[in-house]
Amino acid sequence: MKDLPAENISFTDFKLIGFYSLKEWRPFLFVPFFLMFLLAITANFILIYLITSQKSLHSPMYVLISLMAVVDLILPILFVPNMLLNFLFNWSGISLTGCLIQMFCLHFVGTFQSTLLLWMALDRYFAICKPLYYHKYMEIPNFLKFVVVPLIRNVILVVITVSLAGKLSFCITNLIDHCFCEHMALVQLACGDISINNIAGLLTAFLIPTADFILINVSYILIFTSVFKSGKTSTKALNTCITHFIVMSFTLTFALIAFLSYRIRNNFSPSSRVFVSTMYLLFPSCFNPIIYGVRTKEIRQAFLKFIKTAKVLALQ
Protein backbone atom coordinates (compact mmCIF):
# COMPACT_ATOMS: atom_id res chain seq x y z
CA MET A 1 0.00 0.00 0.00
CA LYS A 2 1.32 3.46 -0.93
CA ASP A 3 2.22 5.64 2.05
CA LEU A 4 0.29 8.84 2.45
CA PRO A 5 2.39 12.00 2.38
CA ALA A 6 3.15 13.52 5.72
CA GLU A 7 1.48 16.87 6.33
CA ASN A 8 4.64 18.38 7.79
CA ILE A 9 6.40 17.94 4.44
CA SER A 10 5.84 20.70 1.89
CA PHE A 11 7.16 20.45 -1.65
CA THR A 12 9.20 23.42 -2.87
CA ASP A 13 9.96 22.06 -6.34
CA PHE A 14 7.34 21.02 -8.88
CA LYS A 15 7.00 19.48 -12.33
CA LEU A 16 4.60 20.81 -14.96
CA ILE A 17 3.01 17.80 -16.69
CA GLY A 18 0.25 19.38 -18.82
CA PHE A 19 -1.17 17.08 -21.53
CA TYR A 20 0.56 14.15 -19.84
CA SER A 21 -2.31 11.82 -20.84
CA LEU A 22 -1.30 12.20 -24.51
CA LYS A 23 1.90 10.23 -23.73
CA GLU A 24 3.98 9.68 -26.88
CA TRP A 25 1.84 12.19 -28.82
CA ARG A 26 2.72 15.00 -26.42
CA PRO A 27 5.89 16.18 -28.31
CA PHE A 28 3.76 16.77 -31.41
CA LEU A 29 2.01 19.61 -29.56
CA PHE A 30 5.20 21.62 -30.14
CA VAL A 31 4.19 22.36 -33.75
CA PRO A 32 0.75 24.02 -33.26
CA PHE A 33 1.80 25.91 -30.15
CA PHE A 34 5.05 27.07 -31.75
CA LEU A 35 3.11 28.35 -34.78
CA MET A 36 0.67 30.20 -32.52
CA PHE A 37 3.60 31.65 -30.55
CA LEU A 38 5.29 32.76 -33.78
CA LEU A 39 2.05 34.34 -35.01
CA ALA A 40 1.54 36.19 -31.71
CA ILE A 41 5.10 37.55 -31.59
CA THR A 42 5.22 38.56 -35.27
CA ALA A 43 1.74 40.08 -35.53
CA ASN A 44 2.01 42.09 -32.32
CA PHE A 45 5.51 43.33 -33.17
CA ILE A 46 4.29 44.53 -36.58
CA LEU A 47 1.26 46.23 -34.99
CA ILE A 48 3.46 48.03 -32.43
CA TYR A 49 5.86 49.10 -35.19
CA LEU A 50 3.05 50.44 -37.41
CA ILE A 51 1.48 52.51 -34.64
CA THR A 52 4.76 53.91 -33.31
CA SER A 53 6.18 54.72 -36.76
CA GLN A 54 3.06 56.34 -38.30
CA LYS A 55 2.31 59.81 -36.93
CA SER A 56 -1.26 59.53 -38.19
CA LEU A 57 -1.82 56.69 -35.67
CA HIS A 58 -0.66 58.64 -32.61
CA SER A 59 -4.20 59.32 -31.33
CA PRO A 60 -5.35 57.96 -27.93
CA MET A 61 -7.28 55.03 -29.44
CA TYR A 62 -4.28 53.72 -31.36
CA VAL A 63 -2.00 54.24 -28.37
CA LEU A 64 -4.35 51.97 -26.41
CA ILE A 65 -4.26 49.41 -29.24
CA SER A 66 -0.45 49.51 -29.18
CA LEU A 67 -0.54 48.93 -25.39
CA MET A 68 -2.78 45.94 -26.04
CA ALA A 69 -0.21 44.66 -28.54
CA VAL A 70 2.55 45.06 -25.91
CA VAL A 71 0.47 43.01 -23.45
CA ASP A 72 -0.22 40.40 -26.14
CA LEU A 73 3.52 40.27 -26.84
CA ILE A 74 4.47 39.79 -23.19
CA LEU A 75 1.88 37.14 -22.26
CA PRO A 76 3.14 34.33 -24.56
CA ILE A 77 6.76 35.07 -23.64
CA LEU A 78 5.93 34.43 -19.97
CA PHE A 79 4.96 30.79 -20.47
CA VAL A 80 5.10 29.48 -24.06
CA PRO A 81 8.92 29.02 -24.39
CA ASN A 82 9.01 26.88 -21.21
CA MET A 83 5.99 24.96 -22.42
CA LEU A 84 7.62 24.23 -25.79
CA LEU A 85 10.83 23.03 -24.12
CA ASN A 86 8.70 20.83 -21.89
CA PHE A 87 7.03 19.24 -24.92
CA LEU A 88 10.31 18.55 -26.72
CA PHE A 89 12.79 17.78 -23.93
CA ASN A 90 10.56 17.19 -20.91
CA TRP A 91 12.10 20.18 -19.10
CA SER A 92 9.28 20.46 -16.60
CA GLY A 93 10.89 21.53 -13.31
CA ILE A 94 9.98 24.77 -11.54
CA SER A 95 10.52 25.99 -7.99
CA LEU A 96 7.68 27.21 -5.77
CA THR A 97 9.09 30.74 -5.90
CA GLY A 98 9.37 30.59 -9.68
CA CYS A 99 5.84 29.21 -9.87
CA LEU A 100 4.41 32.04 -7.74
CA ILE A 101 6.31 34.68 -9.76
CA GLN A 102 4.99 33.21 -13.02
CA MET A 103 1.48 33.04 -11.54
CA PHE A 104 1.59 36.71 -10.52
CA CYS A 105 2.96 37.87 -13.90
CA LEU A 106 0.43 35.85 -15.91
CA HIS A 107 -2.57 36.91 -13.87
CA PHE A 108 -1.55 40.56 -13.62
CA VAL A 109 -0.77 40.93 -17.32
CA GLY A 110 -3.93 38.94 -18.15
CA THR A 111 -6.13 41.24 -16.05
CA PHE A 112 -4.41 44.27 -17.59
CA GLN A 113 -5.63 42.97 -20.95
CA SER A 114 -9.31 43.16 -19.97
CA THR A 115 -8.78 46.54 -18.33
CA LEU A 116 -7.27 47.87 -21.57
CA LEU A 117 -10.45 46.87 -23.39
CA LEU A 118 -12.39 48.85 -20.78
CA TRP A 119 -10.22 51.90 -21.45
CA MET A 120 -10.81 51.47 -25.20
CA ALA A 121 -14.55 51.38 -24.56
CA LEU A 122 -14.25 54.60 -22.53
CA ASP A 123 -12.30 56.19 -25.39
CA ARG A 124 -15.07 55.30 -27.84
CA TYR A 125 -17.71 56.55 -25.40
CA PHE A 126 -16.06 59.96 -25.10
CA ALA A 127 -15.39 60.13 -28.87
CA ILE A 128 -18.98 59.28 -29.86
CA CYS A 129 -21.16 60.44 -26.97
CA LYS A 130 -19.08 63.44 -25.81
CA PRO A 131 -17.23 64.55 -28.98
CA LEU A 132 -16.94 68.20 -27.93
CA TYR A 133 -15.17 67.20 -24.72
CA TYR A 134 -13.16 64.28 -26.13
CA HIS A 135 -9.74 65.94 -26.04
CA LYS A 136 -10.42 67.29 -22.55
CA TYR A 137 -11.30 63.84 -21.17
CA MET A 138 -8.47 62.10 -23.03
CA GLU A 139 -5.75 64.41 -21.74
CA ILE A 140 -3.31 62.39 -19.64
CA PRO A 141 -4.16 64.01 -16.25
CA ASN A 142 -7.90 63.47 -16.76
CA PHE A 143 -7.63 60.02 -18.31
CA LEU A 144 -5.40 58.83 -15.45
CA LYS A 145 -8.43 59.16 -13.18
CA PHE A 146 -10.05 56.33 -15.13
CA VAL A 147 -6.79 54.36 -15.25
CA VAL A 148 -5.60 54.40 -11.64
CA VAL A 149 -8.62 52.80 -9.94
CA PRO A 150 -8.77 49.66 -12.16
CA LEU A 151 -5.00 49.21 -11.91
CA ILE A 152 -5.07 49.41 -8.10
CA ARG A 153 -7.95 46.91 -8.08
CA ASN A 154 -5.99 44.52 -10.30
CA VAL A 155 -2.80 44.73 -8.24
CA ILE A 156 -4.58 44.23 -4.90
CA LEU A 157 -6.64 41.23 -6.03
CA VAL A 158 -3.78 39.46 -7.81
CA VAL A 159 -1.34 40.05 -4.92
CA ILE A 160 -3.88 38.69 -2.42
CA THR A 161 -4.59 35.63 -4.57
CA VAL A 162 -0.91 34.78 -5.14
CA SER A 163 0.07 35.53 -1.52
CA LEU A 164 -2.60 33.18 -0.19
CA ALA A 165 -1.35 30.46 -2.54
CA GLY A 166 2.22 31.01 -1.34
CA LYS A 167 1.23 30.39 2.30
CA LEU A 168 -0.06 26.87 1.60
CA SER A 169 1.78 23.63 2.32
CA PHE A 170 1.94 21.29 -0.68
CA CYS A 171 2.13 17.70 0.54
CA ILE A 172 -0.17 15.82 -1.88
CA THR A 173 2.16 15.71 -4.87
CA ASN A 174 4.65 17.92 -6.69
CA LEU A 175 3.16 17.23 -10.13
CA ILE A 176 1.20 20.18 -11.53
CA ASP A 177 -1.18 18.97 -14.22
CA HIS A 178 -0.73 22.09 -16.31
CA CYS A 179 1.71 23.76 -18.72
CA PHE A 180 2.18 26.82 -16.51
CA CYS A 181 1.48 27.84 -12.92
CA GLU A 182 -2.24 28.50 -13.09
CA HIS A 183 -3.66 29.43 -9.67
CA MET A 184 -5.98 26.50 -9.00
CA ALA A 185 -3.68 23.98 -10.68
CA LEU A 186 -1.18 24.70 -7.89
CA VAL A 187 -3.64 25.30 -5.04
CA GLN A 188 -5.40 21.96 -5.46
CA LEU A 189 -2.12 20.22 -4.56
CA ALA A 190 -2.19 21.72 -1.04
CA CYS A 191 -3.00 19.77 2.06
CA GLY A 192 -5.56 21.41 4.32
CA ASP A 193 -8.42 23.82 3.72
CA ILE A 194 -8.23 25.79 0.44
CA SER A 195 -11.70 27.38 0.60
CA ILE A 196 -10.23 30.87 1.10
CA ASN A 197 -8.08 30.35 -2.01
CA ASN A 198 -11.16 29.28 -3.98
CA ILE A 199 -12.98 32.42 -2.88
CA ALA A 200 -10.01 34.68 -3.68
CA GLY A 201 -9.66 33.15 -7.15
CA LEU A 202 -13.37 33.53 -7.92
CA LEU A 203 -13.42 37.12 -6.64
CA THR A 204 -10.47 37.95 -8.89
CA ALA A 205 -12.24 36.38 -11.87
CA PHE A 206 -15.54 38.15 -11.27
CA LEU A 207 -14.27 41.52 -10.02
CA ILE A 208 -11.80 42.03 -12.88
CA PRO A 209 -12.62 40.44 -16.28
CA THR A 210 -16.34 39.94 -15.58
CA ALA A 211 -16.78 43.42 -14.07
CA ASP A 212 -14.83 44.96 -16.97
CA PHE A 213 -17.03 43.08 -19.44
CA ILE A 214 -20.19 44.42 -17.77
CA LEU A 215 -18.87 48.00 -17.77
CA ILE A 216 -17.84 47.65 -21.43
CA ASN A 217 -21.35 46.53 -22.35
CA VAL A 218 -22.87 49.43 -20.40
CA SER A 219 -20.69 51.83 -22.40
CA TYR A 220 -21.80 50.12 -25.63
CA ILE A 221 -25.45 50.55 -24.71
CA LEU A 222 -24.83 54.27 -24.14
CA ILE A 223 -22.90 54.48 -27.43
CA PHE A 224 -25.62 52.73 -29.45
CA THR A 225 -28.31 54.87 -27.83
CA SER A 226 -26.40 58.01 -28.79
CA VAL A 227 -25.74 56.74 -32.33
CA PHE A 228 -29.35 55.75 -33.02
CA LYS A 229 -30.58 59.10 -31.74
CA SER A 230 -28.16 61.09 -33.91
CA GLY A 231 -28.16 58.77 -36.92
CA LYS A 232 -24.46 59.56 -37.53
CA THR A 233 -21.22 57.54 -37.51
CA SER A 234 -23.25 54.39 -36.85
CA THR A 235 -21.08 52.13 -39.01
CA LYS A 236 -17.81 53.18 -37.42
CA ALA A 237 -19.22 52.95 -33.91
CA LEU A 238 -20.77 49.56 -34.60
CA ASN A 239 -17.52 48.16 -36.06
CA THR A 240 -15.44 49.39 -33.12
CA CYS A 241 -17.82 48.02 -30.51
CA ILE A 242 -18.25 44.67 -32.27
CA THR A 243 -14.45 44.30 -32.44
CA HIS A 244 -14.11 44.87 -28.69
CA PHE A 245 -17.06 42.59 -27.96
CA ILE A 246 -15.59 39.70 -30.02
CA VAL A 247 -12.19 39.96 -28.30
CA MET A 248 -13.64 40.24 -24.80
CA SER A 249 -16.25 37.50 -25.29
CA PHE A 250 -13.74 34.90 -26.44
CA THR A 251 -11.27 35.76 -23.68
CA LEU A 252 -13.86 35.85 -20.92
CA THR A 253 -15.53 32.61 -22.06
CA PHE A 254 -12.26 30.68 -22.06
CA ALA A 255 -11.19 32.23 -18.73
CA LEU A 256 -14.45 31.46 -16.89
CA ILE A 257 -14.58 27.89 -18.23
CA ALA A 258 -11.01 27.37 -17.03
CA PHE A 259 -11.67 28.90 -13.59
CA LEU A 260 -14.96 27.10 -12.98
CA SER A 261 -13.74 23.71 -14.24
CA TYR A 262 -11.64 23.37 -11.08
CA ARG A 263 -14.54 24.21 -8.79
CA ILE A 264 -17.59 22.35 -10.07
CA ARG A 265 -18.21 18.75 -11.03
CA ASN A 266 -17.82 18.33 -14.76
CA ASN A 267 -16.75 15.86 -17.41
CA PHE A 268 -13.67 17.88 -18.38
CA SER A 269 -10.61 15.74 -18.90
CA PRO A 270 -7.36 17.17 -17.48
CA SER A 271 -6.05 17.77 -21.02
CA SER A 272 -9.23 19.65 -22.00
CA ARG A 273 -8.92 21.86 -18.92
CA VAL A 274 -5.27 22.61 -19.71
CA PHE A 275 -6.15 23.39 -23.34
CA VAL A 276 -8.88 25.87 -22.35
CA SER A 277 -6.62 27.51 -19.76
CA THR A 278 -3.85 27.87 -22.33
CA MET A 279 -6.21 29.30 -24.94
CA TYR A 280 -7.55 32.10 -22.75
CA LEU A 281 -3.99 33.45 -22.57
CA LEU A 282 -2.68 32.55 -26.03
CA PHE A 283 -5.76 33.00 -28.22
CA PRO A 284 -6.10 36.79 -27.70
CA SER A 285 -2.37 37.28 -28.27
CA CYS A 286 -2.66 35.57 -31.65
CA PHE A 287 -5.85 37.15 -32.91
CA ASN A 288 -6.08 40.62 -31.31
CA PRO A 289 -3.57 42.16 -33.78
CA ILE A 290 -5.29 40.44 -36.72
CA ILE A 291 -8.75 41.57 -35.61
CA TYR A 292 -7.64 45.17 -35.04
CA GLY A 293 -5.49 45.17 -38.16
CA VAL A 294 -8.26 43.89 -40.44
CA ARG A 295 -11.18 45.79 -38.91
CA THR A 296 -9.39 49.13 -38.44
CA LYS A 297 -9.09 50.99 -41.73
CA GLU A 298 -6.19 53.25 -40.72
CA ILE A 299 -4.08 50.35 -39.43
CA ARG A 300 -4.89 48.29 -42.52
CA GLN A 301 -3.75 51.14 -44.78
CA ALA A 302 -0.56 51.60 -42.75
CA PHE A 303 0.17 47.87 -43.08
CA LEU A 304 -0.33 47.93 -46.87
CA LYS A 305 2.00 50.92 -47.06
CA PHE A 306 4.54 49.00 -44.95
CA ILE A 307 4.33 45.99 -47.32
CA LYS A 308 4.84 48.18 -50.40
CA THR A 309 7.85 49.88 -48.81
CA ALA A 310 9.34 46.51 -47.86
CA LYS A 311 8.93 45.26 -51.45
CA VAL A 312 10.65 48.34 -52.86
CA LEU A 313 13.57 47.96 -50.47
CA ALA A 314 13.86 44.25 -51.31
CA LEU A 315 14.11 45.01 -55.03
CA GLN A 316 16.85 47.60 -54.56
mmCIF file of C-alpha atoms in Angstrom, residues 68-283:
data_model
loop_
_atom_site.group_PDB
_atom_site.id
_atom_site.type_symbol
_atom_site.label_atom_id
_atom_site.label_comp_id
_atom_site.label_asym_id
_atom_site.label_seq_id
_atom_site.Cartn_x
_atom_site.Cartn_y
_atom_site.Cartn_z
ATOM 1 C CA MET A 68 -2.783 45.943 -26.041
ATOM 2 C CA ALA A 69 -0.206 44.661 -28.537
ATOM 3 C CA VAL A 70 2.546 45.056 -25.911
ATOM 4 C CA VAL A 71 0.469 43.006 -23.453
ATOM 5 C CA ASP A 72 -0.215 40.401 -26.140
ATOM 6 C CA LEU A 73 3.518 40.272 -26.840
ATOM 7 C CA ILE A 74 4.465 39.790 -23.190
ATOM 8 C CA LEU A 75 1.877 37.142 -22.261
ATOM 9 C CA PRO A 76 3.142 34.333 -24.555
ATOM 10 C CA ILE A 77 6.763 35.071 -23.639
ATOM 11 C CA LEU A 78 5.929 34.426 -19.972
ATOM 12 C CA PHE A 79 4.959 30.786 -20.474
ATOM 13 C CA VAL A 80 5.104 29.479 -24.056
ATOM 14 C CA PRO A 81 8.923 29.016 -24.385
ATOM 15 C CA ASN A 82 9.007 26.881 -21.208
ATOM 16 C CA MET A 83 5.986 24.964 -22.421
ATOM 17 C CA LEU A 84 7.620 24.233 -25.791
ATOM 18 C CA LEU A 85 10.834 23.033 -24.119
ATOM 19 C CA ASN A 86 8.702 20.834 -21.889
ATOM 20 C CA PHE A 87 7.031 19.241 -24.920
ATOM 21 C CA LEU A 88 10.310 18.550 -26.716
ATOM 22 C CA PHE A 89 12.786 17.784 -23.933
ATOM 23 C CA ASN A 90 10.556 17.186 -20.915
ATOM 24 C CA TRP A 91 12.096 20.176 -19.099
ATOM 25 C CA SER A 92 9.279 20.459 -16.598
ATOM 26 C CA GLY A 93 10.886 21.535 -13.314
ATOM 27 C CA ILE A 94 9.978 24.769 -11.544
ATOM 28 C CA SER A 95 10.516 25.992 -7.989
ATOM 29 C CA LEU A 96 7.679 27.205 -5.768
ATOM 30 C CA THR A 97 9.093 30.740 -5.896
ATOM 31 C CA GLY A 98 9.369 30.593 -9.683
ATOM 32 C CA CYS A 99 5.835 29.209 -9.869
ATOM 33 C CA LEU A 100 4.414 32.038 -7.745
ATOM 34 C CA ILE A 101 6.306 34.678 -9.759
ATOM 35 C CA GLN A 102 4.987 33.215 -13.016
ATOM 36 C CA MET A 103 1.479 33.038 -11.539
ATOM 37 C CA PHE A 104 1.587 36.712 -10.525
ATOM 38 C CA CYS A 105 2.958 37.867 -13.904
ATOM 39 C CA LEU A 106 0.435 35.854 -15.914
ATOM 40 C CA HIS A 107 -2.571 36.907 -13.875
ATOM 41 C CA PHE A 108 -1.549 40.561 -13.616
ATOM 42 C CA VAL A 109 -0.772 40.927 -17.325
ATOM 43 C CA GLY A 110 -3.930 38.940 -18.150
ATOM 44 C CA THR A 111 -6.127 41.237 -16.047
ATOM 45 C CA PHE A 112 -4.414 44.269 -17.588
ATOM 46 C CA GLN A 113 -5.628 42.968 -20.949
ATOM 47 C CA SER A 114 -9.306 43.155 -19.973
ATOM 48 C CA THR A 115 -8.783 46.543 -18.332
ATOM 49 C CA LEU A 116 -7.274 47.872 -21.569
ATOM 50 C CA LEU A 117 -10.447 46.866 -23.389
ATOM 51 C CA LEU A 118 -12.392 48.846 -20.779
ATOM 52 C CA TRP A 119 -10.218 51.903 -21.451
ATOM 53 C CA MET A 120 -10.810 51.466 -25.197
ATOM 54 C CA ALA A 121 -14.552 51.383 -24.559
ATOM 55 C CA LEU A 122 -14.245 54.604 -22.530
ATOM 56 C CA ASP A 123 -12.297 56.194 -25.391
ATOM 57 C CA ARG A 124 -15.072 55.301 -27.838
ATOM 58 C CA TYR A 125 -17.712 56.545 -25.395
ATOM 59 C CA PHE A 126 -16.064 59.960 -25.101
ATOM 60 C CA ALA A 127 -15.392 60.133 -28.868
ATOM 61 C CA ILE A 128 -18.979 59.277 -29.862
ATOM 62 C CA CYS A 129 -21.155 60.441 -26.970
ATOM 63 C CA LYS A 130 -19.075 63.443 -25.806
ATOM 64 C CA PRO A 131 -17.231 64.549 -28.981
ATOM 65 C CA LEU A 132 -16.935 68.203 -27.930
ATOM 66 C CA TYR A 133 -15.173 67.200 -24.720
ATOM 67 C CA TYR A 134 -13.165 64.276 -26.129
ATOM 68 C CA HIS A 135 -9.736 65.940 -26.040
ATOM 69 C CA LYS A 136 -10.416 67.287 -22.554
ATOM 70 C CA TYR A 137 -11.301 63.840 -21.170
ATOM 71 C CA MET A 138 -8.474 62.101 -23.031
ATOM 72 C CA GLU A 139 -5.745 64.411 -21.744
ATOM 73 C CA ILE A 140 -3.309 62.390 -19.644
ATOM 74 C CA PRO A 141 -4.162 64.007 -16.249
ATOM 75 C CA ASN A 142 -7.897 63.466 -16.759
ATOM 76 C CA PHE A 143 -7.634 60.019 -18.314
ATOM 77 C CA LEU A 144 -5.397 58.826 -15.455
ATOM 78 C CA LYS A 145 -8.433 59.162 -13.181
ATOM 79 C CA PHE A 146 -10.048 56.334 -15.132
ATOM 80 C CA VAL A 147 -6.789 54.356 -15.246
ATOM 81 C CA VAL A 148 -5.600 54.396 -11.641
ATOM 82 C CA VAL A 149 -8.620 52.801 -9.944
ATOM 83 C CA PRO A 150 -8.772 49.657 -12.164
ATOM 84 C CA LEU A 151 -4.997 49.208 -11.906
ATOM 85 C CA ILE A 152 -5.070 49.413 -8.097
ATOM 86 C CA ARG A 153 -7.951 46.912 -8.077
ATOM 87 C CA ASN A 154 -5.987 44.517 -10.303
ATOM 88 C CA VAL A 155 -2.799 44.729 -8.236
ATOM 89 C CA ILE A 156 -4.578 44.229 -4.897
ATOM 90 C CA LEU A 157 -6.644 41.234 -6.028
ATOM 91 C CA VAL A 158 -3.782 39.465 -7.814
ATOM 92 C CA VAL A 159 -1.345 40.054 -4.924
ATOM 93 C CA ILE A 160 -3.883 38.693 -2.416
ATOM 94 C CA THR A 161 -4.594 35.625 -4.565
ATOM 95 C CA VAL A 162 -0.914 34.785 -5.140
ATOM 96 C CA SER A 163 0.070 35.528 -1.523
ATOM 97 C CA LEU A 164 -2.599 33.181 -0.186
ATOM 98 C CA ALA A 165 -1.351 30.463 -2.538
ATOM 99 C CA GLY A 166 2.225 31.008 -1.341
ATOM 100 C CA LYS A 167 1.233 30.389 2.297
ATOM 101 C CA LEU A 168 -0.059 26.867 1.605
ATOM 102 C CA SER A 169 1.776 23.626 2.319
ATOM 103 C CA PHE A 170 1.942 21.291 -0.676
ATOM 104 C CA CYS A 171 2.134 17.702 0.535
ATOM 105 C CA ILE A 172 -0.170 15.819 -1.876
ATOM 106 C CA THR A 173 2.161 15.710 -4.872
ATOM 107 C CA ASN A 174 4.653 17.921 -6.688
ATOM 108 C CA LEU A 175 3.162 17.227 -10.129
ATOM 109 C CA ILE A 176 1.197 20.175 -11.529
ATOM 110 C CA ASP A 177 -1.184 18.968 -14.225
ATOM 111 C CA HIS A 178 -0.731 22.086 -16.315
ATOM 112 C CA CYS A 179 1.710 23.757 -18.722
ATOM 113 C CA PHE A 180 2.176 26.816 -16.509
ATOM 114 C CA CYS A 181 1.483 27.837 -12.920
ATOM 115 C CA GLU A 182 -2.239 28.501 -13.086
ATOM 116 C CA HIS A 183 -3.658 29.426 -9.674
ATOM 117 C CA MET A 184 -5.984 26.497 -9.000
ATOM 118 C CA ALA A 185 -3.681 23.978 -10.676
ATOM 119 C CA LEU A 186 -1.181 24.697 -7.893
ATOM 120 C CA VAL A 187 -3.635 25.298 -5.039
ATOM 121 C CA GLN A 188 -5.396 21.959 -5.463
ATOM 122 C CA LEU A 189 -2.115 20.224 -4.556
ATOM 123 C CA ALA A 190 -2.190 21.722 -1.043
ATOM 124 C CA CYS A 191 -2.997 19.770 2.064
ATOM 125 C CA GLY A 192 -5.558 21.408 4.320
ATOM 126 C CA ASP A 193 -8.418 23.817 3.718
ATOM 127 C CA ILE A 194 -8.228 25.787 0.444
ATOM 128 C CA SER A 195 -11.701 27.377 0.597
ATOM 129 C CA ILE A 196 -10.230 30.872 1.096
ATOM 130 C CA ASN A 197 -8.084 30.350 -2.011
ATOM 131 C CA ASN A 198 -11.161 29.285 -3.984
ATOM 132 C CA ILE A 199 -12.985 32.421 -2.882
ATOM 133 C CA ALA A 200 -10.015 34.678 -3.682
ATOM 134 C CA GLY A 201 -9.664 33.148 -7.154
ATOM 135 C CA LEU A 202 -13.366 33.531 -7.921
ATOM 136 C CA LEU A 203 -13.420 37.120 -6.639
ATOM 137 C CA THR A 204 -10.470 37.955 -8.887
ATOM 138 C CA ALA A 205 -12.237 36.382 -11.873
ATOM 139 C CA PHE A 206 -15.538 38.153 -11.269
ATOM 140 C CA LEU A 207 -14.270 41.520 -10.015
ATOM 141 C CA ILE A 208 -11.798 42.035 -12.879
ATOM 142 C CA PRO A 209 -12.616 40.443 -16.283
ATOM 143 C CA THR A 210 -16.337 39.937 -15.578
ATOM 144 C CA ALA A 211 -16.780 43.415 -14.067
ATOM 145 C CA ASP A 212 -14.834 44.964 -16.966
ATOM 146 C CA PHE A 213 -17.031 43.075 -19.440
ATOM 147 C CA ILE A 214 -20.190 44.416 -17.775
ATOM 148 C CA LEU A 215 -18.867 48.001 -17.770
ATOM 149 C CA ILE A 216 -17.844 47.654 -21.428
ATOM 150 C CA ASN A 217 -21.347 46.525 -22.348
ATOM 151 C CA VAL A 218 -22.867 49.430 -20.400
ATOM 152 C CA SER A 219 -20.689 51.829 -22.396
ATOM 153 C CA TYR A 220 -21.802 50.119 -25.632
ATOM 154 C CA ILE A 221 -25.451 50.552 -24.709
ATOM 155 C CA LEU A 222 -24.828 54.266 -24.141
ATOM 156 C CA ILE A 223 -22.898 54.479 -27.429
ATOM 157 C CA PHE A 224 -25.617 52.727 -29.450
ATOM 158 C CA THR A 225 -28.306 54.866 -27.827
ATOM 159 C CA SER A 226 -26.400 58.007 -28.792
ATOM 160 C CA VAL A 227 -25.737 56.735 -32.334
ATOM 161 C CA PHE A 228 -29.348 55.747 -33.016
ATOM 162 C CA LYS A 229 -30.577 59.096 -31.740
ATOM 163 C CA SER A 230 -28.163 61.088 -33.907
ATOM 164 C CA GLY A 231 -28.156 58.766 -36.922
ATOM 165 C CA LYS A 232 -24.459 59.563 -37.530
ATOM 166 C CA THR A 233 -21.224 57.538 -37.514
ATOM 167 C CA SER A 234 -23.250 54.393 -36.846
ATOM 168 C CA THR A 235 -21.084 52.126 -39.015
ATOM 169 C CA LYS A 236 -17.805 53.180 -37.418
ATOM 170 C CA ALA A 237 -19.220 52.954 -33.909
ATOM 171 C CA LEU A 238 -20.766 49.563 -34.595
ATOM 172 C CA ASN A 239 -17.517 48.158 -36.061
ATOM 173 C CA THR A 240 -15.445 49.391 -33.120
ATOM 174 C CA CYS A 241 -17.817 48.021 -30.511
ATOM 175 C CA ILE A 242 -18.246 44.667 -32.273
ATOM 176 C CA THR A 243 -14.452 44.298 -32.437
ATOM 177 C CA HIS A 244 -14.113 44.869 -28.693
ATOM 178 C CA PHE A 245 -17.060 42.587 -27.958
ATOM 179 C CA ILE A 246 -15.593 39.703 -30.020
ATOM 180 C CA VAL A 247 -12.191 39.961 -28.296
ATOM 181 C CA MET A 248 -13.639 40.244 -24.798
ATOM 182 C CA SER A 249 -16.253 37.502 -25.290
ATOM 183 C CA PHE A 250 -13.738 34.899 -26.444
ATOM 184 C CA THR A 251 -11.266 35.756 -23.682
ATOM 185 C CA LEU A 252 -13.862 35.847 -20.916
ATOM 186 C CA THR A 253 -15.535 32.614 -22.058
ATOM 187 C CA PHE A 254 -12.255 30.682 -22.057
ATOM 188 C CA ALA A 255 -11.194 32.230 -18.728
ATOM 189 C CA LEU A 256 -14.449 31.465 -16.892
ATOM 190 C CA ILE A 257 -14.579 27.891 -18.232
ATOM 191 C CA ALA A 258 -11.006 27.370 -17.033
ATOM 192 C CA PHE A 259 -11.666 28.897 -13.592
ATOM 193 C CA LEU A 260 -14.961 27.103 -12.981
ATOM 194 C CA SER A 261 -13.738 23.710 -14.244
ATOM 195 C CA TYR A 262 -11.639 23.374 -11.080
ATOM 196 C CA ARG A 263 -14.536 24.214 -8.788
ATOM 197 C CA ILE A 264 -17.586 22.345 -10.075
ATOM 198 C CA ARG A 265 -18.211 18.755 -11.030
ATOM 199 C CA ASN A 266 -17.822 18.326 -14.761
ATOM 200 C CA ASN A 267 -16.751 15.861 -17.414
ATOM 201 C CA PHE A 268 -13.673 17.877 -18.379
ATOM 202 C CA SER A 269 -10.612 15.735 -18.895
ATOM 203 C CA PRO A 270 -7.357 17.171 -17.485
ATOM 204 C CA SER A 271 -6.054 17.765 -21.017
ATOM 205 C CA SER A 272 -9.233 19.649 -21.999
ATOM 206 C CA ARG A 273 -8.916 21.862 -18.923
ATOM 207 C CA VAL A 274 -5.265 22.612 -19.706
ATOM 208 C CA PHE A 275 -6.148 23.393 -23.338
ATOM 209 C CA VAL A 276 -8.879 25.871 -22.354
ATOM 210 C CA SER A 277 -6.615 27.514 -19.764
ATOM 211 C CA THR A 278 -3.852 27.867 -22.333
ATOM 212 C CA MET A 279 -6.213 29.305 -24.938
ATOM 213 C CA TYR A 280 -7.547 32.099 -22.750
ATOM 214 C CA LEU A 281 -3.994 33.449 -22.573
ATOM 215 C CA LEU A 282 -2.678 32.546 -26.025
ATOM 216 C CA PHE A 283 -5.763 33.001 -28.217
#
